[in-house]
């Protein structure tokens, strides 16, 4: 059975990686969908988010990472997947995920949503928190996969943020 795991991944965090790892053991194939144009403002371009997510999930042989545009249910159909995987963190995620799951089912009753509970260590981790902490110069090395550190630092420096501890041991190449 093939499932999709759609998200913005701006950037991918260890919480996302954890959900992808676990979904990859449940489903035969997992197509991770990087949504290219959400209404919220983004730090990285679609291409950058796709590239970084791809590198971060390269250890999973049954996982493919694709960029998508438009409706998530359409993407699921295109990928011939009947399941959308989502992660559930604190209680606050529930209402939004519930709304999203029902909306997607109204749009296409042939596509259902499966939510995996966040692992305890990542239940308060989000891309927004990572960006806030990184912008203020905090250490985020235990929040994101290692390949996120340099691109994040480069982007934050360009915006006038302080890389601080982010790349203590990593050289900035750009
Ligand atoms: P979007 O903003 O497009 O929903 P996100 O990248 O914020 O994209 O999250 C996508 C999915 O991954 C959501 O289902 C979210 O609950 C889940 N997720 C995000 N962070 C974590 C985490 N730390 N642990 C488990 N699931 C997570």
Short mmCIF file of N, CA and C and ligand atoms in Angstrom, two decimals:
data_model
loop_
_atom_site.label_atom_id
_atom_site.label_comp_id
_atom_site.label_asym_id
_atom_site.label_seq_id
_atom_site.Cartn_x
_atom_site.Cartn_y
_atom_site.Cartn_z
N UNK A 1 0.83 -1.19 0.00
CA UNK A 1 0.00 0.00 0.00
C UNK A 1 0.87 1.25 0.00
N UNK A 2 0.48 2.21 -0.84
CA UNK A 2 1.26 3.46 -0.94
C UNK A 2 0.52 4.60 -0.23
N UNK A 3 1.31 5.40 0.51
CA UNK A 3 0.73 6.56 1.20
C UNK A 3 1.52 7.81 0.84
N UNK A 4 0.88 8.97 1.02
CA UNK A 4 1.64 10.21 0.87
C UNK A 4 1.78 10.87 2.24
N UNK A 5 2.85 11.61 2.42
CA UNK A 5 3.03 12.42 3.63
C UNK A 5 3.28 13.86 3.17
N UNK A 6 2.19 14.65 3.14
CA UNK A 6 2.32 16.02 2.64
C UNK A 6 2.62 17.02 3.74
N UNK A 7 3.50 17.97 3.46
CA UNK A 7 3.77 19.06 4.40
C UNK A 7 4.54 20.16 3.70
N UNK A 8 4.75 21.22 4.44
CA UNK A 8 5.48 22.35 3.87
C UNK A 8 6.99 22.16 4.01
N UNK A 9 7.41 21.55 5.10
CA UNK A 9 8.84 21.27 5.35
C UNK A 9 9.70 22.52 5.21
N UNK A 10 9.40 23.52 6.02
CA UNK A 10 10.11 24.80 5.90
C UNK A 10 10.83 25.15 7.20
N UNK A 11 11.86 24.41 7.63
CA UNK A 11 12.46 23.25 6.98
C UNK A 11 11.97 21.96 7.64
N UNK A 12 12.43 20.83 7.10
CA UNK A 12 12.14 19.53 7.72
C UNK A 12 12.78 19.48 9.11
N UNK A 13 12.04 18.91 10.09
CA UNK A 13 12.58 18.78 11.46
C UNK A 13 12.72 17.30 11.79
N UNK A 14 13.31 17.02 12.96
CA UNK A 14 13.44 15.61 13.37
C UNK A 14 12.06 15.01 13.66
N UNK A 15 11.07 15.87 13.96
CA UNK A 15 9.69 15.38 14.15
C UNK A 15 9.13 14.84 12.85
N UNK A 16 9.35 15.57 11.75
CA UNK A 16 8.90 15.09 10.43
C UNK A 16 9.63 13.79 10.07
N UNK A 17 10.96 13.76 10.34
CA UNK A 17 11.75 12.57 9.99
C UNK A 17 11.21 11.36 10.75
N UNK A 18 10.85 11.58 12.02
CA UNK A 18 10.33 10.50 12.85
C UNK A 18 9.02 9.94 12.26
N UNK A 19 8.14 10.84 11.81
CA UNK A 19 6.87 10.39 11.21
C UNK A 19 7.16 9.64 9.91
N UNK A 20 8.08 10.15 9.10
CA UNK A 20 8.42 9.49 7.83
C UNK A 20 9.03 8.11 8.10
N UNK A 21 9.93 8.02 9.07
CA UNK A 21 10.55 6.72 9.42
C UNK A 21 9.48 5.70 9.78
N UNK A 22 8.54 6.14 10.62
CA UNK A 22 7.52 5.21 11.11
C UNK A 22 6.53 4.85 10.02
N UNK A 23 6.13 5.84 9.21
CA UNK A 23 5.18 5.56 8.12
C UNK A 23 5.83 4.62 7.09
N UNK A 24 7.14 4.76 6.92
CA UNK A 24 7.84 3.91 5.94
C UNK A 24 7.87 2.45 6.37
N UNK A 25 7.69 2.19 7.68
CA UNK A 25 7.63 0.80 8.12
C UNK A 25 6.19 0.25 8.04
N UNK A 26 5.22 1.14 8.03
CA UNK A 26 3.82 0.70 7.99
C UNK A 26 3.37 0.48 6.54
N UNK A 27 3.76 1.40 5.65
CA UNK A 27 3.32 1.32 4.25
C UNK A 27 4.45 0.78 3.37
N UNK A 28 4.05 0.16 2.25
CA UNK A 28 5.07 -0.37 1.34
C UNK A 28 5.88 0.76 0.73
N UNK A 29 5.16 1.82 0.37
CA UNK A 29 5.84 2.97 -0.23
C UNK A 29 5.27 4.24 0.36
N UNK A 30 6.15 5.22 0.56
CA UNK A 30 5.72 6.52 1.07
C UNK A 30 6.22 7.60 0.11
N UNK A 31 5.27 8.41 -0.35
CA UNK A 31 5.67 9.54 -1.19
C UNK A 31 5.53 10.81 -0.35
N UNK A 32 6.66 11.42 -0.04
CA UNK A 32 6.63 12.64 0.75
C UNK A 32 6.37 13.80 -0.21
N UNK A 33 5.31 14.55 0.06
CA UNK A 33 4.93 15.66 -0.82
C UNK A 33 5.32 16.98 -0.21
N UNK A 34 6.16 17.71 -0.89
CA UNK A 34 6.55 19.05 -0.44
C UNK A 34 5.62 20.04 -1.12
N UNK A 35 4.75 20.66 -0.32
CA UNK A 35 3.74 21.55 -0.88
C UNK A 35 4.39 22.87 -1.28
N UNK A 36 4.26 23.25 -2.54
CA UNK A 36 5.10 24.37 -3.00
C UNK A 36 4.59 25.76 -2.66
N UNK A 37 3.26 25.95 -2.55
CA UNK A 37 2.81 27.34 -2.35
C UNK A 37 1.75 27.51 -1.27
N UNK A 38 2.09 27.26 0.00
CA UNK A 38 1.09 27.49 1.06
C UNK A 38 0.86 28.98 1.22
N UNK A 39 -0.25 29.35 1.87
CA UNK A 39 -0.55 30.77 2.06
C UNK A 39 0.41 31.41 3.07
N UNK A 40 0.93 30.57 3.99
CA UNK A 40 1.82 31.16 5.00
C UNK A 40 3.17 31.54 4.36
N UNK A 41 3.86 32.49 5.01
CA UNK A 41 5.13 32.92 4.41
C UNK A 41 6.23 31.91 4.75
N UNK A 42 7.15 31.79 3.84
CA UNK A 42 8.16 30.74 3.94
C UNK A 42 9.58 31.30 4.00
N UNK A 43 10.48 30.51 4.57
CA UNK A 43 11.89 30.90 4.62
C UNK A 43 12.63 30.38 3.38
N UNK A 44 12.28 29.17 2.97
CA UNK A 44 13.00 28.53 1.85
C UNK A 44 12.12 28.45 0.60
N UNK A 45 12.77 28.40 -0.56
CA UNK A 45 12.02 28.21 -1.81
C UNK A 45 11.55 26.76 -1.88
N UNK A 46 10.62 26.49 -2.78
CA UNK A 46 10.11 25.14 -2.94
C UNK A 46 11.24 24.18 -3.31
N UNK A 47 12.11 24.63 -4.22
CA UNK A 47 13.23 23.79 -4.68
C UNK A 47 14.17 23.46 -3.51
N UNK A 48 14.45 24.46 -2.67
CA UNK A 48 15.34 24.24 -1.52
C UNK A 48 14.70 23.25 -0.53
N UNK A 49 13.39 23.43 -0.29
CA UNK A 49 12.72 22.55 0.67
C UNK A 49 12.70 21.11 0.15
N UNK A 50 12.49 20.97 -1.15
CA UNK A 50 12.49 19.64 -1.77
C UNK A 50 13.87 18.99 -1.63
N UNK A 51 14.92 19.76 -1.96
CA UNK A 51 16.30 19.25 -1.94
C UNK A 51 16.70 18.81 -0.53
N UNK A 52 16.43 19.68 0.46
CA UNK A 52 16.85 19.40 1.84
C UNK A 52 16.05 18.21 2.40
N UNK A 53 14.76 18.14 2.07
CA UNK A 53 13.91 17.04 2.56
C UNK A 53 14.39 15.72 1.94
N UNK A 54 14.74 15.79 0.67
CA UNK A 54 15.22 14.60 -0.05
C UNK A 54 16.49 14.05 0.62
N UNK A 55 17.43 14.95 0.90
CA UNK A 55 18.68 14.53 1.54
C UNK A 55 18.40 13.95 2.92
N UNK A 56 17.49 14.58 3.66
CA UNK A 56 17.23 14.15 5.04
C UNK A 56 16.54 12.79 5.12
N UNK A 57 15.88 12.38 4.02
CA UNK A 57 15.16 11.10 4.04
C UNK A 57 15.82 10.06 3.13
N UNK A 58 17.05 10.36 2.70
CA UNK A 58 17.74 9.48 1.74
C UNK A 58 18.02 8.09 2.32
N UNK A 59 17.97 7.96 3.66
CA UNK A 59 18.23 6.65 4.29
C UNK A 59 17.05 5.70 4.15
N UNK A 60 15.91 6.18 3.65
CA UNK A 60 14.71 5.33 3.57
C UNK A 60 14.48 4.87 2.12
N UNK A 61 14.76 3.60 1.82
CA UNK A 61 14.69 3.14 0.43
C UNK A 61 13.29 3.16 -0.18
N UNK A 62 12.26 3.05 0.63
CA UNK A 62 10.90 3.04 0.07
C UNK A 62 10.22 4.42 0.15
N UNK A 63 11.04 5.45 0.29
CA UNK A 63 10.49 6.81 0.36
C UNK A 63 11.00 7.65 -0.81
N UNK A 64 10.07 8.35 -1.44
CA UNK A 64 10.37 9.24 -2.56
C UNK A 64 9.87 10.62 -2.17
N UNK A 65 10.60 11.66 -2.57
CA UNK A 65 10.17 13.03 -2.22
C UNK A 65 9.83 13.78 -3.50
N UNK A 66 8.60 14.32 -3.56
CA UNK A 66 8.13 15.04 -4.75
C UNK A 66 7.60 16.41 -4.35
N UNK A 67 7.76 17.36 -5.26
CA UNK A 67 7.14 18.68 -5.06
C UNK A 67 5.73 18.60 -5.59
N UNK A 68 4.78 19.26 -4.94
CA UNK A 68 3.45 19.29 -5.54
C UNK A 68 2.78 20.63 -5.36
N UNK A 69 1.81 20.84 -6.23
CA UNK A 69 1.07 22.08 -6.24
C UNK A 69 -0.41 21.70 -6.28
N UNK A 70 -1.30 22.57 -5.81
CA UNK A 70 -2.73 22.24 -5.89
C UNK A 70 -3.18 21.38 -4.72
N UNK A 71 -4.32 20.71 -4.91
CA UNK A 71 -4.94 19.96 -3.81
C UNK A 71 -4.13 18.72 -3.42
N UNK A 72 -4.09 18.47 -2.11
CA UNK A 72 -3.39 17.29 -1.62
C UNK A 72 -4.07 16.00 -2.11
N UNK A 73 -5.41 16.00 -2.19
CA UNK A 73 -6.10 14.78 -2.65
C UNK A 73 -5.78 14.51 -4.13
N UNK A 74 -5.57 15.57 -4.89
CA UNK A 74 -5.21 15.39 -6.31
C UNK A 74 -3.81 14.79 -6.40
N UNK A 75 -2.92 15.29 -5.54
CA UNK A 75 -1.57 14.73 -5.49
C UNK A 75 -1.62 13.25 -5.11
N UNK A 76 -2.47 12.92 -4.12
CA UNK A 76 -2.61 11.52 -3.71
C UNK A 76 -3.06 10.67 -4.90
N UNK A 77 -4.06 11.13 -5.63
CA UNK A 77 -4.57 10.41 -6.81
C UNK A 77 -3.47 10.22 -7.85
N UNK A 78 -2.74 11.32 -8.11
CA UNK A 78 -1.66 11.25 -9.11
C UNK A 78 -0.62 10.20 -8.72
N UNK A 79 -0.40 10.08 -7.41
CA UNK A 79 0.59 9.12 -6.92
C UNK A 79 -0.02 7.73 -6.72
N UNK A 80 -1.29 7.59 -7.04
CA UNK A 80 -2.03 6.34 -6.82
C UNK A 80 -1.95 5.89 -5.36
N UNK A 81 -2.14 6.85 -4.46
CA UNK A 81 -2.13 6.56 -3.02
C UNK A 81 -3.51 6.82 -2.47
N UNK A 82 -3.98 5.94 -1.57
CA UNK A 82 -5.31 6.11 -0.98
C UNK A 82 -5.22 6.64 0.44
N UNK A 83 -4.00 6.87 0.92
CA UNK A 83 -3.82 7.29 2.31
C UNK A 83 -2.95 8.54 2.41
N UNK A 84 -3.39 9.47 3.27
CA UNK A 84 -2.60 10.65 3.60
C UNK A 84 -2.10 10.46 5.03
N UNK A 85 -0.81 10.53 5.23
CA UNK A 85 -0.25 10.42 6.58
C UNK A 85 -0.04 11.82 7.14
N UNK A 86 -0.43 12.00 8.40
CA UNK A 86 -0.17 13.27 9.09
C UNK A 86 0.34 12.95 10.49
N UNK A 87 1.00 13.91 11.12
CA UNK A 87 1.49 13.71 12.48
C UNK A 87 0.64 14.51 13.45
N UNK A 88 0.40 13.96 14.61
CA UNK A 88 -0.37 14.68 15.64
C UNK A 88 0.52 14.94 16.84
N UNK A 89 0.72 16.22 17.13
CA UNK A 89 1.53 16.58 18.29
C UNK A 89 0.62 16.82 19.49
N UNK A 90 0.76 17.98 20.10
CA UNK A 90 -0.05 18.28 21.28
C UNK A 90 -1.53 18.34 20.87
N UNK A 91 -2.38 18.48 21.86
CA UNK A 91 -3.83 18.53 21.61
C UNK A 91 -4.21 19.58 20.56
N UNK A 92 -3.43 20.67 20.54
CA UNK A 92 -3.75 21.79 19.65
C UNK A 92 -3.74 21.38 18.18
N UNK A 93 -2.99 20.36 17.81
CA UNK A 93 -2.98 19.90 16.41
C UNK A 93 -4.29 19.25 16.02
N UNK A 94 -4.99 18.68 17.00
CA UNK A 94 -6.13 17.81 16.68
C UNK A 94 -7.20 18.51 15.86
N UNK A 95 -7.59 19.70 16.32
CA UNK A 95 -8.71 20.38 15.67
C UNK A 95 -8.40 20.67 14.20
N UNK A 96 -7.19 21.16 13.95
CA UNK A 96 -6.79 21.50 12.58
C UNK A 96 -6.70 20.23 11.72
N UNK A 97 -6.09 19.20 12.27
CA UNK A 97 -5.93 17.96 11.49
C UNK A 97 -7.28 17.30 11.22
N UNK A 98 -8.19 17.44 12.18
CA UNK A 98 -9.53 16.88 12.04
C UNK A 98 -10.26 17.59 10.90
N UNK A 99 -10.17 18.93 10.91
CA UNK A 99 -10.77 19.75 9.86
C UNK A 99 -10.21 19.39 8.49
N UNK A 100 -8.89 19.27 8.45
CA UNK A 100 -8.19 18.98 7.20
C UNK A 100 -8.60 17.59 6.68
N UNK A 101 -8.66 16.63 7.58
CA UNK A 101 -8.99 15.25 7.17
C UNK A 101 -10.42 15.20 6.62
N UNK A 102 -11.35 15.89 7.31
CA UNK A 102 -12.75 15.87 6.84
C UNK A 102 -12.88 16.62 5.51
N UNK A 103 -12.17 17.72 5.38
CA UNK A 103 -12.22 18.48 4.12
C UNK A 103 -11.69 17.62 2.98
N UNK A 104 -10.56 16.97 3.22
CA UNK A 104 -9.99 16.13 2.16
C UNK A 104 -10.90 14.98 1.80
N UNK A 105 -11.61 14.45 2.80
CA UNK A 105 -12.51 13.33 2.52
C UNK A 105 -13.76 13.80 1.77
N UNK A 106 -14.18 15.04 2.05
CA UNK A 106 -15.29 15.61 1.28
C UNK A 106 -14.88 15.85 -0.16
N UNK A 107 -13.63 16.25 -0.35
CA UNK A 107 -13.15 16.52 -1.70
C UNK A 107 -12.97 15.22 -2.49
N UNK A 108 -12.56 14.17 -1.79
CA UNK A 108 -12.35 12.88 -2.47
C UNK A 108 -12.52 11.77 -1.44
N UNK A 109 -13.67 11.09 -1.50
CA UNK A 109 -13.96 10.07 -0.47
C UNK A 109 -13.09 8.82 -0.64
N UNK A 110 -12.33 8.76 -1.71
CA UNK A 110 -11.46 7.60 -1.91
C UNK A 110 -10.09 7.77 -1.25
N UNK A 111 -9.89 8.91 -0.62
CA UNK A 111 -8.59 9.16 0.03
C UNK A 111 -8.83 9.39 1.52
N UNK A 112 -8.20 8.59 2.36
CA UNK A 112 -8.42 8.72 3.80
C UNK A 112 -7.14 9.17 4.50
N UNK A 113 -7.31 9.66 5.74
CA UNK A 113 -6.15 10.20 6.48
C UNK A 113 -5.80 9.30 7.66
N UNK A 114 -4.53 9.03 7.82
CA UNK A 114 -4.04 8.27 8.97
C UNK A 114 -3.10 9.18 9.75
N UNK A 115 -3.41 9.39 11.04
CA UNK A 115 -2.55 10.23 11.87
C UNK A 115 -1.68 9.38 12.77
N UNK A 116 -0.40 9.69 12.79
CA UNK A 116 0.52 9.01 13.72
C UNK A 116 0.81 9.97 14.86
N UNK A 117 0.78 9.44 16.09
CA UNK A 117 1.06 10.29 17.25
C UNK A 117 2.54 10.65 17.26
N UNK A 118 2.82 11.91 17.53
CA UNK A 118 4.22 12.36 17.60
C UNK A 118 4.94 11.59 18.70
N UNK A 119 6.21 11.34 18.51
CA UNK A 119 7.00 10.74 19.58
C UNK A 119 7.19 11.80 20.66
N UNK A 120 7.29 11.32 21.89
CA UNK A 120 7.32 12.25 23.02
C UNK A 120 8.40 13.33 22.87
N UNK A 121 9.59 12.91 22.44
CA UNK A 121 10.70 13.89 22.38
C UNK A 121 10.49 14.97 21.33
N UNK A 122 9.57 14.75 20.39
CA UNK A 122 9.36 15.75 19.34
C UNK A 122 7.98 16.40 19.42
N UNK A 123 7.25 16.15 20.51
CA UNK A 123 5.85 16.60 20.51
C UNK A 123 5.69 18.11 20.59
N UNK A 124 6.76 18.83 20.92
CA UNK A 124 6.63 20.29 20.93
C UNK A 124 7.50 20.93 19.86
N UNK A 125 7.94 20.12 18.92
CA UNK A 125 8.85 20.62 17.89
C UNK A 125 8.09 20.99 16.62
N UNK A 126 8.35 22.18 16.11
CA UNK A 126 7.72 22.59 14.85
C UNK A 126 8.74 23.38 14.03
N UNK A 127 8.48 23.50 12.73
CA UNK A 127 9.39 24.28 11.88
C UNK A 127 9.44 25.73 12.37
N UNK A 128 8.30 26.26 12.84
CA UNK A 128 8.30 27.66 13.31
C UNK A 128 9.20 27.84 14.52
N UNK A 129 9.14 26.89 15.45
CA UNK A 129 10.00 26.99 16.64
C UNK A 129 11.47 26.94 16.22
N UNK A 130 11.79 26.04 15.30
CA UNK A 130 13.17 25.91 14.82
C UNK A 130 13.65 27.26 14.25
N UNK A 131 12.79 27.89 13.43
CA UNK A 131 13.17 29.15 12.79
C UNK A 131 13.36 30.27 13.82
N UNK A 132 12.45 30.32 14.79
CA UNK A 132 12.54 31.36 15.84
C UNK A 132 13.84 31.21 16.64
N UNK A 133 14.11 29.97 17.07
CA UNK A 133 15.30 29.72 17.89
C UNK A 133 16.56 30.01 17.07
N UNK A 134 16.55 29.54 15.81
CA UNK A 134 17.73 29.73 14.95
C UNK A 134 17.97 31.22 14.70
N UNK A 135 16.90 31.97 14.45
CA UNK A 135 17.05 33.40 14.15
C UNK A 135 17.66 34.15 15.33
N UNK A 136 17.35 33.66 16.54
CA UNK A 136 17.88 34.31 17.74
C UNK A 136 19.25 33.76 18.13
N UNK A 137 19.81 32.88 17.29
CA UNK A 137 21.17 32.39 17.54
C UNK A 137 21.24 31.17 18.44
N UNK A 138 20.12 30.51 18.69
CA UNK A 138 20.13 29.33 19.57
C UNK A 138 20.57 28.06 18.85
N UNK A 139 20.95 27.08 19.63
CA UNK A 139 21.40 25.80 19.07
C UNK A 139 20.19 24.95 18.69
N UNK A 140 20.11 24.59 17.41
CA UNK A 140 18.96 23.79 16.96
C UNK A 140 19.42 22.41 16.44
N UNK A 141 20.68 22.05 16.81
CA UNK A 141 21.23 20.83 16.23
C UNK A 141 20.49 19.57 16.69
N UNK A 142 19.73 19.65 17.81
CA UNK A 142 18.97 18.46 18.19
C UNK A 142 17.51 18.55 17.74
N UNK A 143 17.22 19.51 16.85
CA UNK A 143 15.84 19.67 16.36
C UNK A 143 15.69 19.33 14.88
N UNK A 144 16.79 19.42 14.14
CA UNK A 144 16.71 19.20 12.69
C UNK A 144 17.77 18.22 12.22
N UNK A 145 17.57 17.59 11.05
CA UNK A 145 18.62 16.73 10.52
C UNK A 145 19.86 17.58 10.21
N UNK A 146 21.06 16.99 10.28
CA UNK A 146 22.30 17.77 10.12
C UNK A 146 22.37 18.56 8.82
N UNK A 147 21.78 18.06 7.74
CA UNK A 147 21.90 18.77 6.46
C UNK A 147 21.09 20.06 6.40
N UNK A 148 20.27 20.31 7.43
CA UNK A 148 19.45 21.54 7.44
C UNK A 148 20.29 22.72 7.98
N UNK A 149 21.33 22.41 8.78
CA UNK A 149 22.04 23.47 9.52
C UNK A 149 22.65 24.55 8.62
N UNK A 150 23.40 24.14 7.61
CA UNK A 150 24.06 25.14 6.76
C UNK A 150 23.06 25.98 5.96
N UNK A 151 22.13 25.36 5.21
CA UNK A 151 21.16 26.18 4.48
C UNK A 151 20.36 27.13 5.40
N UNK A 152 20.05 26.67 6.60
CA UNK A 152 19.28 27.51 7.53
C UNK A 152 20.12 28.70 7.98
N UNK A 153 21.38 28.42 8.28
CA UNK A 153 22.28 29.48 8.72
C UNK A 153 22.48 30.51 7.61
N UNK A 154 22.65 30.02 6.39
CA UNK A 154 22.85 30.94 5.26
C UNK A 154 21.65 31.84 5.10
N UNK A 155 20.46 31.25 5.15
CA UNK A 155 19.23 32.02 4.95
C UNK A 155 19.03 33.06 6.08
N UNK A 156 19.30 32.61 7.31
CA UNK A 156 19.12 33.50 8.45
C UNK A 156 20.11 34.67 8.42
N UNK A 157 21.34 34.38 8.00
CA UNK A 157 22.34 35.45 7.90
C UNK A 157 21.90 36.49 6.88
N UNK A 158 21.34 36.00 5.76
CA UNK A 158 20.88 36.92 4.71
C UNK A 158 19.77 37.84 5.22
N UNK A 159 19.00 37.33 6.18
CA UNK A 159 17.89 38.13 6.72
C UNK A 159 18.34 38.98 7.91
N UNK A 160 19.63 38.94 8.20
CA UNK A 160 20.16 39.76 9.29
C UNK A 160 20.09 39.09 10.64
N UNK A 161 19.79 37.78 10.66
CA UNK A 161 19.74 37.05 11.93
C UNK A 161 21.15 36.65 12.35
N UNK A 162 21.23 36.12 13.57
CA UNK A 162 22.53 35.73 14.09
C UNK A 162 22.63 34.22 14.11
N UNK A 163 23.58 33.69 13.34
CA UNK A 163 23.72 32.24 13.27
C UNK A 163 24.13 31.64 14.61
N UNK A 164 24.83 32.41 15.40
CA UNK A 164 25.24 32.01 16.74
C UNK A 164 25.75 30.59 16.81
N UNK A 165 25.06 29.76 17.59
CA UNK A 165 25.53 28.40 17.84
C UNK A 165 25.14 27.42 16.74
N UNK A 166 24.36 27.88 15.77
CA UNK A 166 23.80 26.92 14.81
C UNK A 166 24.88 26.10 14.14
N UNK A 167 25.92 26.77 13.69
CA UNK A 167 26.93 26.04 12.90
C UNK A 167 28.28 26.03 13.61
N UNK A 168 28.23 25.84 14.89
CA UNK A 168 29.45 25.82 15.69
C UNK A 168 30.57 25.06 14.98
N UNK A 169 30.23 23.87 14.49
CA UNK A 169 31.26 23.05 13.88
C UNK A 169 31.07 22.84 12.39
N UNK A 170 30.25 23.65 11.80
CA UNK A 170 30.01 23.47 10.37
C UNK A 170 30.43 24.75 9.67
N UNK A 171 31.18 24.63 8.58
CA UNK A 171 31.58 25.86 7.90
C UNK A 171 30.52 26.30 6.92
N UNK A 172 30.28 27.58 6.84
CA UNK A 172 29.28 28.11 5.92
C UNK A 172 29.95 28.31 4.57
N UNK A 173 29.41 27.60 3.57
CA UNK A 173 30.06 27.61 2.27
C UNK A 173 29.56 28.71 1.35
N UNK A 174 28.35 29.15 1.54
CA UNK A 174 27.81 30.14 0.59
C UNK A 174 28.08 31.56 1.06
P1 LIG B 1 1.89 22.11 7.21
O1 LIG B 1 2.10 23.48 7.77
O2 LIG B 1 1.83 22.07 5.75
O3 LIG B 1 0.83 21.31 7.90
P2 LIG B 1 4.09 21.12 8.70
O4 LIG B 1 5.45 20.96 8.15
O5 LIG B 1 3.92 22.14 9.76
O6 LIG B 1 3.24 21.38 7.43
O7 LIG B 1 3.51 19.74 9.27
C1 LIG B 1 3.09 18.71 8.45
C2 LIG B 1 2.64 17.52 9.22
O8 LIG B 1 3.69 17.02 10.03
C3 LIG B 1 1.47 17.81 10.15
O9 LIG B 1 0.62 16.72 10.19
C4 LIG B 1 2.15 18.03 11.47
O10 LIG B 1 1.30 17.75 12.56
C5 LIG B 1 3.27 17.01 11.37
N1 LIG B 1 4.38 17.37 12.24
C6 LIG B 1 5.06 18.54 12.25
N2 LIG B 1 5.98 18.53 13.24
C7 LIG B 1 5.86 17.33 13.87
C8 LIG B 1 6.49 16.73 15.01
N3 LIG B 1 7.40 17.37 15.70
N4 LIG B 1 6.10 15.47 15.36
C9 LIG B 1 5.14 14.84 14.67
N5 LIG B 1 4.48 15.35 13.61
C10 LIG B 1 4.84 16.59 13.22
#
